[in-house]
Amino acid sequence: RDFSTIAKDLPLCRAECEPSRAEPAAMVLKSRRTKAESGTTQEIRDLKVKAGVIKRILSDLAVCDTEISKQAAKVEAMKAEGADSYDIKKQEEVLTEFSSSRPADEDRLAKAVEDLEKTVEEVRESPDFDDLKETEEFKAAAALLDEQLAAAAQ
């Protein structure tokens, strides 16, 4: 027999081999959501990841701010010392690069906060997630979200 006839005889998926083990996708999602107390649910991982993304972007913004201030001080010092105009121009270009990356980081932060906000609201509003609401991960994510929303309102 050639390979094409062997392939035709093989079952296409596990469901064909064991029909009793096949579950509809909705049942898989529902069973995953009812295991919130196990600590290994997808929702807890999602909350951790989304909160971690926000923390990382905040860290990036803080580093960017310090680099901008250092570079601005360097440019001013070079001007005060009467350094070569070419060197000053190059350092001003570096400062412009640092400054131009900040809006992109702010946009990333806004999107990450919006994403976390949707997830937290879904958890708060759904009775399926009552156990998840009591976890430390959810409380930390909700606190971080409230912090960011308060900072954005100012």
mmCIF file of C-alpha atoms in Angstrom:
data_model
loop_
_atom_site.group_PDB
_atom_site.id
_atom_site.type_symbol
_atom_site.label_atom_id
_atom_site.label_comp_id
_atom_site.label_asym_id
_atom_site.label_seq_id
_atom_site.Cartn_x
_atom_site.Cartn_y
_atom_site.Cartn_z
ATOM 1 C CA ARG A 1 0.000 0.000 0.000
ATOM 2 C CA ASP A 2 1.171 3.481 -0.691
ATOM 3 C CA PHE A 3 1.186 6.319 1.821
ATOM 4 C CA SER A 4 -2.004 7.998 0.565
ATOM 5 C CA THR A 5 -4.101 4.893 1.263
ATOM 6 C CA ILE A 6 -2.648 4.561 4.767
ATOM 7 C CA ALA A 7 -3.456 8.190 5.542
ATOM 8 C CA LYS A 8 -7.077 7.652 4.453
ATOM 9 C CA ASP A 9 -7.500 4.863 6.976
ATOM 10 C CA LEU A 10 -6.211 6.890 9.942
ATOM 11 C CA PRO A 11 -8.716 8.765 12.109
ATOM 12 C CA LEU A 12 -8.542 12.532 11.714
ATOM 13 C CA CYS A 13 -8.630 13.424 15.401
ATOM 14 C CA ARG A 14 -8.953 12.068 18.916
ATOM 15 C CA ALA A 15 -12.720 12.585 18.818
ATOM 16 C CA GLU A 16 -12.985 10.016 16.036
ATOM 17 C CA CYS A 17 -10.928 7.540 18.053
ATOM 18 C CA GLU A 18 -12.763 8.102 21.318
ATOM 19 C CA PRO A 19 -16.113 9.781 20.708
ATOM 20 C CA SER A 20 -16.986 9.671 24.395
ATOM 21 C CA ARG A 21 -13.985 11.893 25.208
ATOM 22 C CA ALA A 22 -14.853 14.608 22.727
ATOM 23 C CA GLU A 23 -16.125 17.752 24.437
ATOM 24 C CA PRO A 24 -17.633 20.782 22.807
ATOM 25 C CA ALA A 25 -15.490 23.908 23.171
ATOM 26 C CA ALA A 26 -18.111 25.612 25.359
ATOM 27 C CA MET A 27 -17.932 22.778 27.886
ATOM 28 C CA VAL A 28 -14.155 23.079 28.063
ATOM 29 C CA LEU A 29 -14.351 26.835 28.693
ATOM 30 C CA LYS A 30 -17.088 26.443 31.275
ATOM 31 C CA SER A 31 -15.184 23.759 33.176
ATOM 32 C CA ARG A 32 -12.071 25.921 33.151
ATOM 33 C CA ARG A 33 -13.967 28.833 34.638
ATOM 34 C CA THR A 34 -15.441 26.808 37.476
ATOM 35 C CA LYS A 35 -11.971 25.909 38.790
ATOM 36 C CA ALA A 36 -11.052 29.402 40.037
ATOM 37 C CA GLU A 37 -10.092 28.172 43.489
ATOM 38 C CA SER A 38 -7.416 25.865 42.090
ATOM 39 C CA GLY A 39 -5.054 28.793 41.491
ATOM 40 C CA THR A 40 -4.042 27.577 38.035
ATOM 41 C CA THR A 41 -6.922 28.880 35.965
ATOM 42 C CA GLN A 42 -6.461 30.774 32.770
ATOM 43 C CA GLU A 43 -8.173 33.813 34.251
ATOM 44 C CA ILE A 44 -5.667 34.099 37.094
ATOM 45 C CA ARG A 45 -2.812 33.769 34.639
ATOM 46 C CA ASP A 46 -4.423 36.378 32.400
ATOM 47 C CA LEU A 47 -4.737 38.769 35.332
ATOM 48 C CA LYS A 48 -1.105 38.230 36.307
ATOM 49 C CA VAL A 49 0.102 38.752 32.754
ATOM 50 C CA LYS A 50 -2.011 41.847 32.163
ATOM 51 C CA ALA A 51 -0.947 43.394 35.480
ATOM 52 C CA GLY A 52 2.669 42.513 34.690
ATOM 53 C CA VAL A 53 2.418 44.226 31.309
ATOM 54 C CA ILE A 54 1.219 47.420 32.980
ATOM 55 C CA LYS A 55 4.003 47.271 35.575
ATOM 56 C CA ARG A 56 6.586 46.748 32.851
ATOM 57 C CA ILE A 57 5.323 49.665 30.776
ATOM 58 C CA LEU A 58 5.333 51.885 33.876
ATOM 59 C CA SER A 59 8.920 50.851 34.482
ATOM 60 C CA ASP A 60 9.807 51.613 30.860
ATOM 61 C CA LEU A 61 8.209 55.050 31.182
ATOM 62 C CA ALA A 62 10.166 55.783 34.363
ATOM 63 C CA VAL A 63 13.431 54.791 32.667
ATOM 64 C CA CYS A 64 12.508 56.881 29.650
ATOM 65 C CA ASP A 65 11.850 59.920 31.865
ATOM 66 C CA THR A 66 15.215 59.595 33.609
ATOM 67 C CA GLU A 67 16.999 59.188 30.276
ATOM 68 C CA ILE A 68 15.258 62.257 28.883
ATOM 69 C CA SER A 69 16.225 64.357 31.890
ATOM 70 C CA LYS A 70 19.842 63.087 31.794
ATOM 71 C CA GLN A 71 20.104 63.780 28.093
ATOM 72 C CA ALA A 72 18.572 67.248 28.437
ATOM 73 C CA ALA A 73 21.061 68.060 31.207
ATOM 74 C CA LYS A 74 23.902 66.766 29.024
ATOM 75 C CA VAL A 75 22.832 68.960 26.098
ATOM 76 C CA GLU A 76 22.581 72.017 28.352
ATOM 77 C CA ALA A 77 26.001 71.285 29.854
ATOM 78 C CA MET A 78 27.504 70.936 26.390
ATOM 79 C CA LYS A 79 25.978 74.277 25.345
ATOM 80 C CA ALA A 80 27.280 75.930 28.500
ATOM 81 C CA GLU A 81 30.787 74.548 27.903
ATOM 82 C CA GLY A 82 30.736 75.775 24.324
ATOM 83 C CA ALA A 83 31.131 72.319 22.792
ATOM 84 C CA ASP A 84 31.264 71.754 19.063
ATOM 85 C CA SER A 85 27.937 72.486 17.364
ATOM 86 C CA TYR A 86 28.017 69.116 15.576
ATOM 87 C CA ASP A 87 28.308 67.264 18.919
ATOM 88 C CA ILE A 88 25.506 69.322 20.404
ATOM 89 C CA LYS A 89 23.325 68.637 17.378
ATOM 90 C CA LYS A 90 23.936 64.867 17.672
ATOM 91 C CA GLN A 91 23.082 64.891 21.381
ATOM 92 C CA GLU A 92 19.912 66.860 20.619
ATOM 93 C CA GLU A 93 18.997 64.130 18.110
ATOM 94 C CA VAL A 94 19.464 61.523 20.834
ATOM 95 C CA LEU A 95 17.215 63.604 23.110
ATOM 96 C CA THR A 96 14.603 63.788 20.358
ATOM 97 C CA GLU A 97 14.739 59.997 19.968
ATOM 98 C CA PHE A 98 14.123 59.470 23.671
ATOM 99 C CA SER A 99 11.301 62.014 23.641
ATOM 100 C CA SER A 100 9.653 60.529 20.564
ATOM 101 C CA SER A 101 9.466 57.030 22.087
ATOM 102 C CA ARG A 102 7.458 58.245 25.098
ATOM 103 C CA PRO A 103 4.099 58.715 23.287
ATOM 104 C CA ALA A 104 4.290 55.150 21.952
ATOM 105 C CA ASP A 105 4.872 53.860 25.494
ATOM 106 C CA GLU A 106 1.944 55.933 26.740
ATOM 107 C CA ASP A 107 -0.279 54.445 24.021
ATOM 108 C CA ARG A 108 0.833 50.937 25.009
ATOM 109 C CA LEU A 109 0.012 51.752 28.627
ATOM 110 C CA ALA A 110 -3.441 53.045 27.711
ATOM 111 C CA LYS A 111 -4.195 49.885 25.718
ATOM 112 C CA ALA A 112 -2.917 47.641 28.526
ATOM 113 C CA VAL A 113 -5.022 49.479 31.112
ATOM 114 C CA GLU A 114 -8.075 49.205 28.863
ATOM 115 C CA ASP A 115 -7.478 45.480 28.431
ATOM 116 C CA LEU A 116 -7.086 44.920 32.179
ATOM 117 C CA GLU A 117 -10.155 47.060 32.825
ATOM 118 C CA LYS A 118 -12.287 44.853 30.560
ATOM 119 C CA THR A 119 -11.048 41.717 32.308
ATOM 120 C CA VAL A 120 -11.581 43.103 35.817
ATOM 121 C CA GLU A 121 -15.067 44.355 34.941
ATOM 122 C CA GLU A 122 -15.969 40.971 33.472
ATOM 123 C CA VAL A 123 -14.866 39.280 36.674
ATOM 124 C CA ARG A 124 -16.680 41.795 38.893
ATOM 125 C CA GLU A 125 -19.942 41.509 36.971
ATOM 126 C CA SER A 126 -20.075 37.756 36.464
ATOM 127 C CA PRO A 127 -21.327 35.431 39.198
ATOM 128 C CA ASP A 128 -19.234 32.653 37.600
ATOM 129 C CA PHE A 129 -16.126 34.325 38.979
ATOM 130 C CA ASP A 130 -17.086 34.696 42.650
ATOM 131 C CA ASP A 131 -14.153 32.526 43.755
ATOM 132 C CA LEU A 132 -11.771 34.442 41.523
ATOM 133 C CA LYS A 133 -12.793 37.728 43.146
ATOM 134 C CA GLU A 134 -11.317 36.511 46.430
ATOM 135 C CA THR A 135 -7.864 35.672 45.058
ATOM 136 C CA GLU A 136 -4.816 37.817 45.763
ATOM 137 C CA GLU A 137 -4.109 38.040 42.042
ATOM 138 C CA PHE A 138 -7.491 39.609 41.343
ATOM 139 C CA LYS A 139 -7.201 42.022 44.257
ATOM 140 C CA ALA A 140 -3.719 43.094 43.124
ATOM 141 C CA ALA A 141 -4.855 43.544 39.512
ATOM 142 C CA ALA A 142 -7.917 45.531 40.584
ATOM 143 C CA ALA A 143 -5.786 47.753 42.849
ATOM 144 C CA LEU A 144 -3.295 48.381 40.039
ATOM 145 C CA LEU A 145 -6.153 49.201 37.684
ATOM 146 C CA ASP A 146 -7.737 51.621 40.172
ATOM 147 C CA GLU A 147 -4.325 53.275 40.630
ATOM 148 C CA GLN A 148 -3.882 53.717 36.903
ATOM 149 C CA LEU A 149 -7.411 55.015 36.357
ATOM 150 C CA ALA A 150 -6.921 57.548 39.174
ATOM 151 C CA ALA A 151 -3.584 58.645 37.670
ATOM 152 C CA ALA A 152 -5.173 59.018 34.239
ATOM 153 C CA ALA A 153 -7.980 61.129 35.679
ATOM 154 C CA GLN A 154 -5.512 63.695 37.053
#
